[in-house]
Coordinates of C-alpha atoms in Angstrom, one line a residue:
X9 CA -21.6 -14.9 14.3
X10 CA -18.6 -15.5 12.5
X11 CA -17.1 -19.6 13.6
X12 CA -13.6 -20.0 14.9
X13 CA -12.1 -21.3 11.4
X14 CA -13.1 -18.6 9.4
X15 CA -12.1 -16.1 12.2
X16 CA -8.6 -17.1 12.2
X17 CA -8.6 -17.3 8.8
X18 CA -9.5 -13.5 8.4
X19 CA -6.9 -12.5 11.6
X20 CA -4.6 -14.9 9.1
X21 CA -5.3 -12.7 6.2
X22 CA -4.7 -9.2 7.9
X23 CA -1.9 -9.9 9.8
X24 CA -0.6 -11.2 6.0
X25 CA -1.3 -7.8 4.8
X26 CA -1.0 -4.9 7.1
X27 CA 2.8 -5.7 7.6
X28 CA 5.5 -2.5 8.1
X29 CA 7.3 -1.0 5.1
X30 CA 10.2 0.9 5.0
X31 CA 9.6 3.8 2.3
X32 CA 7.1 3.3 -0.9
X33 CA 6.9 -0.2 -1.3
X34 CA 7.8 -0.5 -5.5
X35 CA 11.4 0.7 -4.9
X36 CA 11.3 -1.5 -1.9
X37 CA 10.2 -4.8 -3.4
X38 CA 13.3 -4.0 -6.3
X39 CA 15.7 -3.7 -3.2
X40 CA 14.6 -6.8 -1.9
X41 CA 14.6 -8.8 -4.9
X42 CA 18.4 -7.6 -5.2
X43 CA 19.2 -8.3 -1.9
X44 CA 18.2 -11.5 -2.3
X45 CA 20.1 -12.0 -5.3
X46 CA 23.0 -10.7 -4.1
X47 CA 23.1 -12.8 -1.1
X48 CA 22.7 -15.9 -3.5
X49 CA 25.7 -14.8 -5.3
X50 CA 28.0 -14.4 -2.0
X51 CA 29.9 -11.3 -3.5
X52 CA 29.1 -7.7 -4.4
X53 CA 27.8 -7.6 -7.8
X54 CA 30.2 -6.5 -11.0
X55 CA 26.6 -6.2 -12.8
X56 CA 22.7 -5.8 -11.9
X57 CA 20.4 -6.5 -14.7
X58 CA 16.4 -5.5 -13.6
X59 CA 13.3 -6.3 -15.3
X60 CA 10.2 -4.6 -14.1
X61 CA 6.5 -4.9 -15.3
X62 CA 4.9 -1.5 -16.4
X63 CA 3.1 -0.9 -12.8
X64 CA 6.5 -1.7 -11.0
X65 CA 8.1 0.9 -12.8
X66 CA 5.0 3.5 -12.6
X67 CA 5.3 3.4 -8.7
X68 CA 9.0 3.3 -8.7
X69 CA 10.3 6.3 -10.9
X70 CA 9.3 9.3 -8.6
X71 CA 9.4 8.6 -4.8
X72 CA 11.9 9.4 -2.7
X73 CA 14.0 6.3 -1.2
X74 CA 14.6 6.4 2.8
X75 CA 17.5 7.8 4.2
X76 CA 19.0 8.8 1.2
X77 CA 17.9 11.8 -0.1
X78 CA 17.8 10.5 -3.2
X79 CA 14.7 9.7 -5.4
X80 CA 14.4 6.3 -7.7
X81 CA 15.4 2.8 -8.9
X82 CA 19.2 2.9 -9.3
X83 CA 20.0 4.5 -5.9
X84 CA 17.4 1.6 -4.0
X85 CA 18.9 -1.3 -7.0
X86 CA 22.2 0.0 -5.0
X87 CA 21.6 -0.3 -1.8
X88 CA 19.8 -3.7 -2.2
X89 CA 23.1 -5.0 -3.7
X90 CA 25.4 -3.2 -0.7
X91 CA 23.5 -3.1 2.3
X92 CA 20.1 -4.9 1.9
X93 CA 19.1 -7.6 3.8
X94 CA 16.6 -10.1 2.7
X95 CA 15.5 -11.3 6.1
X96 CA 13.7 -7.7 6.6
X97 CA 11.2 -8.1 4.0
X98 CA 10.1 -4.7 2.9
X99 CA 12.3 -2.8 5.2
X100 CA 15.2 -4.2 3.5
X101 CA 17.2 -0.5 3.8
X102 CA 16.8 -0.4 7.3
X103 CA 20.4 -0.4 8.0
X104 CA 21.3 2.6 5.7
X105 CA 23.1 5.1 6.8
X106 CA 25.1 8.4 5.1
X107 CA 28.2 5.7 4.4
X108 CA 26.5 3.4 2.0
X109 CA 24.5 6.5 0.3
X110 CA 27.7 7.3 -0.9
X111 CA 28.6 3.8 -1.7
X112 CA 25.4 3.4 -3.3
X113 CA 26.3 7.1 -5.6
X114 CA 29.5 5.6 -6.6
X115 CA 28.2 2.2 -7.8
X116 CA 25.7 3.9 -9.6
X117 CA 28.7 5.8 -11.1
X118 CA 30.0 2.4 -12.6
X119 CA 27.0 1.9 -15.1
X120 CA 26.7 -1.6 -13.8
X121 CA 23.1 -1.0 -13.6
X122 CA 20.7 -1.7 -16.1
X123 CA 16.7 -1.3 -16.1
X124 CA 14.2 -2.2 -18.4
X125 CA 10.7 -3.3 -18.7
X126 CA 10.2 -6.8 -18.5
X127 CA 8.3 -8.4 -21.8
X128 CA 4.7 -10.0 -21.2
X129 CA 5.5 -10.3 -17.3
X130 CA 3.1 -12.8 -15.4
X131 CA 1.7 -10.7 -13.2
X132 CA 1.3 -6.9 -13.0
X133 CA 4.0 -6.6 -10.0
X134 CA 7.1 -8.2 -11.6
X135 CA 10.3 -8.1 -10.8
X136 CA 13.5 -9.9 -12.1
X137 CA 17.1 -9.4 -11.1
X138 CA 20.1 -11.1 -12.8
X139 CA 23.5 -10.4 -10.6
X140 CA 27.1 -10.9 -12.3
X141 CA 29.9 -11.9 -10.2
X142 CA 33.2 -10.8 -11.1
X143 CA 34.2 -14.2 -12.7
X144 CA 31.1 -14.4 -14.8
X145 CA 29.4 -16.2 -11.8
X146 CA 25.7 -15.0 -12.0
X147 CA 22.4 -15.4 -9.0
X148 CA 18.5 -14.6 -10.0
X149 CA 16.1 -13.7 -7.8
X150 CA 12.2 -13.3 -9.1
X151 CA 9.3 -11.2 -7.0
X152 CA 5.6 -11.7 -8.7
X153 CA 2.3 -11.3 -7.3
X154 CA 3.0 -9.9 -4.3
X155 CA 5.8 -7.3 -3.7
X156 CA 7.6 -9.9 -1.1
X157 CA 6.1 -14.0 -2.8
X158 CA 9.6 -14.6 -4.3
X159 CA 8.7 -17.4 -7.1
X160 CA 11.8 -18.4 -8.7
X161 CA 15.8 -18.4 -7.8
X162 CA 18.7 -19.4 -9.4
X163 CA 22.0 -20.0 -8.9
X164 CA 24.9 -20.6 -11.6
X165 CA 22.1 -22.7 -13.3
X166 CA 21.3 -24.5 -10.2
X167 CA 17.0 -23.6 -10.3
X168 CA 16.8 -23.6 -5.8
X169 CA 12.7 -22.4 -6.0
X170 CA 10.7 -22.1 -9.3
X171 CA 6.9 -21.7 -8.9
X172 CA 6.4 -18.9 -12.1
X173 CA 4.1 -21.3 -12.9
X174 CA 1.5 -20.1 -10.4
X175 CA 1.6 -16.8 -11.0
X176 CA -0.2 -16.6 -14.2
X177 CA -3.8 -14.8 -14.4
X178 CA -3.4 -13.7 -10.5
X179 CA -3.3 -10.5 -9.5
X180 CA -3.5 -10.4 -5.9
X181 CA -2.7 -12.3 -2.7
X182 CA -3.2 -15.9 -1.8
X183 CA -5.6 -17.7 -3.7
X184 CA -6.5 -19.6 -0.6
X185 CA -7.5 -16.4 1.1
X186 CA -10.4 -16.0 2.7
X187 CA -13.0 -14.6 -0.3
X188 CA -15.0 -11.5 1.7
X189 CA -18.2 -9.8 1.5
X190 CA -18.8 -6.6 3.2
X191 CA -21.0 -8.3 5.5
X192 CA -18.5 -10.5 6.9
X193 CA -16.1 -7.6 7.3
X194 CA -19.2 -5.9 9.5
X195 CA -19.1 -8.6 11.7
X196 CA -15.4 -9.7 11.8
X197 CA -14.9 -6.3 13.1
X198 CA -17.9 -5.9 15.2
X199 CA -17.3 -9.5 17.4
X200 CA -14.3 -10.5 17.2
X201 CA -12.3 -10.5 20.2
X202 CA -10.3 -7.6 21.2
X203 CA -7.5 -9.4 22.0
X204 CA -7.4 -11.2 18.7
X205 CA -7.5 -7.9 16.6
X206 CA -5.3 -5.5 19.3
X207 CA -2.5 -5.9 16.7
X208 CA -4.2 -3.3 14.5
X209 CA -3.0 -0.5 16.9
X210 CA 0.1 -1.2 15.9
X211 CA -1.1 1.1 12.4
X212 CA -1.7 3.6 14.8
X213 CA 1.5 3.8 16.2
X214 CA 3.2 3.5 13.2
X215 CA 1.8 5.8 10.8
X216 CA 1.3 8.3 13.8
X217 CA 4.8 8.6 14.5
X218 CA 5.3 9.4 10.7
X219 CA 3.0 12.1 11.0
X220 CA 4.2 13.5 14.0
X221 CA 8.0 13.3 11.7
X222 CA 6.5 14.9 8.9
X223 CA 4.7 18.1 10.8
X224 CA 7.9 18.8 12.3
X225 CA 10.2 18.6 9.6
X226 CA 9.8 19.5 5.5
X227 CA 9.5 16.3 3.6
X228 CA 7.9 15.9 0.0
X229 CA 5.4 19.0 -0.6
X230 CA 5.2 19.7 3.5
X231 CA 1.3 19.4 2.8
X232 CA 0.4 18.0 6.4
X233 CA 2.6 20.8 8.3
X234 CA 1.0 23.6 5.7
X235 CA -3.0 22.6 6.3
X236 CA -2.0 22.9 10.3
X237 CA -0.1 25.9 10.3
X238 CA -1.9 27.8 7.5
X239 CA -5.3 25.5 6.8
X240 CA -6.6 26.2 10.3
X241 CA -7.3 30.0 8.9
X242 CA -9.8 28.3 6.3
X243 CA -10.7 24.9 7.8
X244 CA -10.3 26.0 11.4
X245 CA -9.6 23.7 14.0
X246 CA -11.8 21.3 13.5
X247 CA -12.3 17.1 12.8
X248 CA -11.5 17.5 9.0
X249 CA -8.1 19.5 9.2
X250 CA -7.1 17.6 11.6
X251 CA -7.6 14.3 9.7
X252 CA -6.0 16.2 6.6
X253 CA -3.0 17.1 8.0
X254 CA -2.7 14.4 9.8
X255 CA -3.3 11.9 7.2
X256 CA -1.5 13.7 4.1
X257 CA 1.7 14.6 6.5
X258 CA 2.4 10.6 6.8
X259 CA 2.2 10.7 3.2
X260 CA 5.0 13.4 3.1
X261 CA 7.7 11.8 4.9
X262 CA 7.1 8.4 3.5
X263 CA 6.8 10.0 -0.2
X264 CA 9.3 12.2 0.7
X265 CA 11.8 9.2 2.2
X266 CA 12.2 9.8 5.5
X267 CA 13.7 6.8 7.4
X268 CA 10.4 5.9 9.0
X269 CA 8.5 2.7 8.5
X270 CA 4.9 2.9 8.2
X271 CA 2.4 0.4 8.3
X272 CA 1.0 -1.0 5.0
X273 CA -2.0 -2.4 3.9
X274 CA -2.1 -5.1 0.8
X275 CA 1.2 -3.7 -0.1
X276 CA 0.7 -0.2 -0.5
X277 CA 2.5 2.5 2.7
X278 CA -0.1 5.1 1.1
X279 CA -3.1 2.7 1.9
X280 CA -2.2 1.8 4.8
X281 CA -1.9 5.5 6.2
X282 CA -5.0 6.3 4.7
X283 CA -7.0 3.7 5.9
X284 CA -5.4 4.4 9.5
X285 CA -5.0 8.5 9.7
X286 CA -8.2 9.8 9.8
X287 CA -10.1 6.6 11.6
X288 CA -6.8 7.8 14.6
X289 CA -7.6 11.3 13.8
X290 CA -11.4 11.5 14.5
X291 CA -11.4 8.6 17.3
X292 CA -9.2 10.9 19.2
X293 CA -11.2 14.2 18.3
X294 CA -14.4 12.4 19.8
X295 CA -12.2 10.4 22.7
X296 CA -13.4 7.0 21.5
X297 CA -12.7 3.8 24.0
X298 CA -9.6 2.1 23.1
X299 CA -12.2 -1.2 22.0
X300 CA -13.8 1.6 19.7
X301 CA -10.1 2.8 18.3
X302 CA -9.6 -1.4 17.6
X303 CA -12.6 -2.0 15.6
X304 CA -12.6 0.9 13.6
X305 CA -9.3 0.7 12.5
X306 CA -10.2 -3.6 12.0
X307 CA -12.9 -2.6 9.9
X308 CA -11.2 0.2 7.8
X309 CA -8.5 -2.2 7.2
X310 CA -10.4 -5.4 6.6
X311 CA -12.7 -3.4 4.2
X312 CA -9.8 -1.9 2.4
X313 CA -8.6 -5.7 2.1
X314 CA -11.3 -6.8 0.6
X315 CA -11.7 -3.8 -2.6
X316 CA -8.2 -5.2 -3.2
X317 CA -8.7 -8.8 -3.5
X318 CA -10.7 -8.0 -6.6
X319 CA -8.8 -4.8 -7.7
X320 CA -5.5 -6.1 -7.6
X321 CA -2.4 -5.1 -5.7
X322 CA -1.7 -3.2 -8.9
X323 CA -4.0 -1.2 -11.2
X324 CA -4.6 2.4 -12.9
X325 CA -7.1 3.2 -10.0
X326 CA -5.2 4.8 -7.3
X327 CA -4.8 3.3 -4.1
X328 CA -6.2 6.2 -1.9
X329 CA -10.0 5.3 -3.7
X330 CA -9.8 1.8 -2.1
X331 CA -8.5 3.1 1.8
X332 CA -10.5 5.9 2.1
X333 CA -13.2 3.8 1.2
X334 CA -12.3 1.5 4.8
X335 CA -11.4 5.0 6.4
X336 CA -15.0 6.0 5.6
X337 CA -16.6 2.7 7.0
X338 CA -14.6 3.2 10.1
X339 CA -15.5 7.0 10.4
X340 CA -19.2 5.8 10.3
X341 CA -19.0 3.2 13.0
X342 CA -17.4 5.8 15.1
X343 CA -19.8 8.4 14.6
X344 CA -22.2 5.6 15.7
X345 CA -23.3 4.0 12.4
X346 CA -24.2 0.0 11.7
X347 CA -24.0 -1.9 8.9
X348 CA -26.7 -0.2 7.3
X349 CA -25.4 3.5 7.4
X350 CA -22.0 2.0 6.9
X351 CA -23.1 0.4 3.6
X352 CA -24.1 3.6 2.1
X353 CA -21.0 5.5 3.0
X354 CA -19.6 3.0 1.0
X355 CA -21.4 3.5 -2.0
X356 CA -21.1 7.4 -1.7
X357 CA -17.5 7.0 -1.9
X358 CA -18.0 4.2 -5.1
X359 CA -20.0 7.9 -6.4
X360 CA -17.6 10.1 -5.9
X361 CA -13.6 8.8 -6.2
X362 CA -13.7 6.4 -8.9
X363 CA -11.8 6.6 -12.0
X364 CA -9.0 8.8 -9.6
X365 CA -6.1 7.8 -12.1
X366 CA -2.6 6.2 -10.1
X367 CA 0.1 7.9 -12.1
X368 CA 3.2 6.4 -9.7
X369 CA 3.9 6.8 -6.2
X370 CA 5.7 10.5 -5.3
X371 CA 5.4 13.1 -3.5
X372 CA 2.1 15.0 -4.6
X373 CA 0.6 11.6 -3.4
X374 CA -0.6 13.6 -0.6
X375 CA -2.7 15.6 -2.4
X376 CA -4.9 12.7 -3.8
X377 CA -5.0 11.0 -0.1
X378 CA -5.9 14.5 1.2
X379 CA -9.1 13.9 -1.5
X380 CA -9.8 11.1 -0.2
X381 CA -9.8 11.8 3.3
X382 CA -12.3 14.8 3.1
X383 CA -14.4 12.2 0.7
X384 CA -14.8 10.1 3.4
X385 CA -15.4 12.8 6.1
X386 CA -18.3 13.3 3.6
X387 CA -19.9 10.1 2.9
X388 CA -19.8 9.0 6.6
X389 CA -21.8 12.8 7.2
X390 CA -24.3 11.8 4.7
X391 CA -25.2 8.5 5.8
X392 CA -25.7 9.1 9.2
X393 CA -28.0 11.7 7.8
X394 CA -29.8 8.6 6.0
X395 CA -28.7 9.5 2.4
X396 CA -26.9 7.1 -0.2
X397 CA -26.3 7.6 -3.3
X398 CA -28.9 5.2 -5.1
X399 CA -29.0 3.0 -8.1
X400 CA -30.2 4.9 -10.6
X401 CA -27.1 6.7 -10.5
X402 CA -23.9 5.9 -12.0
X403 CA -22.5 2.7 -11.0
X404 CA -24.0 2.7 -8.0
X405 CA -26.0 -0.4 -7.2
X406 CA -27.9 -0.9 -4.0
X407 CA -26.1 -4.0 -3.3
X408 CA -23.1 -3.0 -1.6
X409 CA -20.9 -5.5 -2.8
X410 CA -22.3 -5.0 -6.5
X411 CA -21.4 -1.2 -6.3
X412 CA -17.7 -2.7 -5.0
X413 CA -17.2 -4.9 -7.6
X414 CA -18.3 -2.4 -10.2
X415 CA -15.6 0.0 -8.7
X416 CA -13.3 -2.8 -9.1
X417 CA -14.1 -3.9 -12.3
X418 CA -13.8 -0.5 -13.8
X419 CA -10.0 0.1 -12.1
X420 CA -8.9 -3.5 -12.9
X421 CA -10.3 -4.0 -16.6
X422 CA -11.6 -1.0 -17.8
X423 CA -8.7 1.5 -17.0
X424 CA -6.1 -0.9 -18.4
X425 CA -5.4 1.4 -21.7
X426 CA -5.7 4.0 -19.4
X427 CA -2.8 2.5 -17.4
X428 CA -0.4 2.2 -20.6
X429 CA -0.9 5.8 -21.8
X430 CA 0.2 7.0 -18.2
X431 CA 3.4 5.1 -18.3
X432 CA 3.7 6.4 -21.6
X433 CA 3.7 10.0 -20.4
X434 CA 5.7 9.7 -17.5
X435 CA 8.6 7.7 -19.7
X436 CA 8.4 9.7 -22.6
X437 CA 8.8 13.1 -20.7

């Protein structure tokens, strides 16, 4: 049994990082950092100068921006300037509307927008934004770390916050955060009272409604409304198309940039709905208790969490390995699993998904969480059949954490050149 202190630290931790966003959260972070430099300036910018480390610009370049119709940096650099507001974190567009999209196209019209990687950043989520005031006036906001930890601002040479310093070497989160195991995640989920942890409905909700958007409407590649108009002739109507559609038609409208938030997880949308669609999905299928719903979305979450405190918020691993991962763990406990059979589903899923390359956040997203999804589907299937991928195969180990931290290791260290040649692709196209 888990004590009070380290409890609250962990309730501390996710409410930290399942948090609404507003569209892909890359392009988001940039309008933020804008805003925020904007607002230090007092005045609409004559001149926007961003910086971007190689991953901020991977995620950035292809997604559609909410409410706009519009996909990319310049039209979300843009709006940060016009119509962002700082105090929403990463909804910062909320307040966009068909009046400042065309504000937004004729500022971008002005050239006074200028993007570029940023040299040897600190951290591999970077952002800086210089603004010029008509007058020569000039504000700097700086994002590292985390897409919303501002670390350094400046005004007309007055330095107001300057904490660069910290951000060297870390990749991820708080370095007072609570360091987890997978056991602790089992039992942080398993005891913890429901009214501490009822919050995590609120991914339901969210993510739901963007679903529900998505299968009605046409947004990125329509892949959710196509598997449950068309799949059903080839999947039927059964517990895996629903998940799939359900799952991968979130993805559309947020890839696709509807105005909808959805609920994150360690700074990703795309996580977030993956490591909450298909736990909803099959909980409803099977008409789980609402304390059942709670802890299997806690521990899809929580164990999606804790893959990223050693993967990085950033990496050439795609996100989708790391929440399908929690959305298997949480599929297992449903189906009636404990820690055991939950560890193996784990380490099935360490089997099968690694090495899945992140080449930027955009529509066909859906497609690689719609892998994901049927993966975990899967792995949950064969470990309540008592069968786990074992150590003398791959990079499996039979500790659970080991095979975790190999996973990690591999997306964080040893996909790194991997990471450059991808940018190099998509830029040189």
């Amino acid at each position: 049994m888990l004590s009070d202190e380290i409890r609250k630290e962990i309730i501390s931790l996710m409410k930290r990082e399942v948090v609404p966003a507003l569209g892909c959260t890359e392009p988001a972070a940039v309008s933020l950092c804008v805003a925020k430099a904007t607002e230090l300036l007092g005045e609409e910018p004559a001149g926007i100068e961003v910086l971007l480390s190689p991953n901020i610009l991977k995620n950035a370049m292809g997604v559609g921006i909410p409410g706009t119709g519009m996909i990319g940096l310049p039209i979300a650099v843009a709006l940060g300037a016009l119509i962002g507001r700082s105090e929403y974190g990463l909804e910062v567009l909320r307040d966009v509307d068909p009046a400042a999209v065309e504000r937004g196209k004729e500022y971008i019209s002005r050239d006074a927008i200028r993007i570029g990687l940023c040299e040897n950043p600190p951290s591999i989520l970077h952002i800086e934004v210089t603004v010029e005031g008509k007058s020569g006036n000039y504000a700097k906001a700086v994002i590292s770390v985390s897409h919303t930890n501002f670390v350094y601002l400046e005004h007309d040479g007055e330095v107001l916050l300057d904490r660069i310093g910290e951000c060297g070497g870390v990749s991820h989160g708080d370095s007072a955060d609570r360091e987890l195991d997978m056991a602790t995640v089992y039992d942080f989920a398993m005891t913890a009272p429901l009214d501490e942890i009822s919050f995590i409905l609120d991914a339901r909700r969210l993510n739901k409604a963007a679903a529900e958007l998505a299968l009605k409407g046409d947004y990125g590649h329509s892949l959710g409304a196509t598997m449950q108009r068309k799949g059903r002739s080839l999947f039927g109507d059964t517990p895996l198309e629903h998940m799939l559609s359900a799952t991968s038609a979130a993805c559309d409208a947020r890839m696709g940039g509807a105005q909808v938030a959805v609920m994150s997880n360690s700074g990703s949308g795309n996580q977030g709905i993956c490591a909450t669609m298909p736990v909803v999905s099959y909980a409803e299928d099977i008409a789980a208790s609402e304390e059942q719903m709670i802890r299997a979305l806690t521990l899809s979450h929580l164990t999606s969490i804790y893959i990223k405190q050693s993967l990085g918020r950033l990496s050439a691993l795609c996100g989708c390995v790391v929440a399908s991962t929690g959305a298997s763990s949480g599929i297992t406990y449903l189906m009636g699993g404990g820690y055991d059979e939950i560890c193996a589903s784990v380490k099935n899923m360490v089997a099968n998904l690694t090495g899945m390359i992140c080449d930027g956040a955009k529509p066909s997203c859906s497609l690689k969480i719609s892998s994901g999804v049927s993966t975990a589907l899967m792995s949950a299937m064969l470990a309540m059949n008592g069968k786990c991928v074992t150590q003398v195969e791959g990079i499996v180990s039979d500790d659970v954490d080991r095979s975790i931290h190999n996973l990690t290791s591999i997306g964080r260290d040893a996909m790194v050149e991997t990471d450059r040649y991808v940018l190099s692709i998509m830029t040189c196209k």
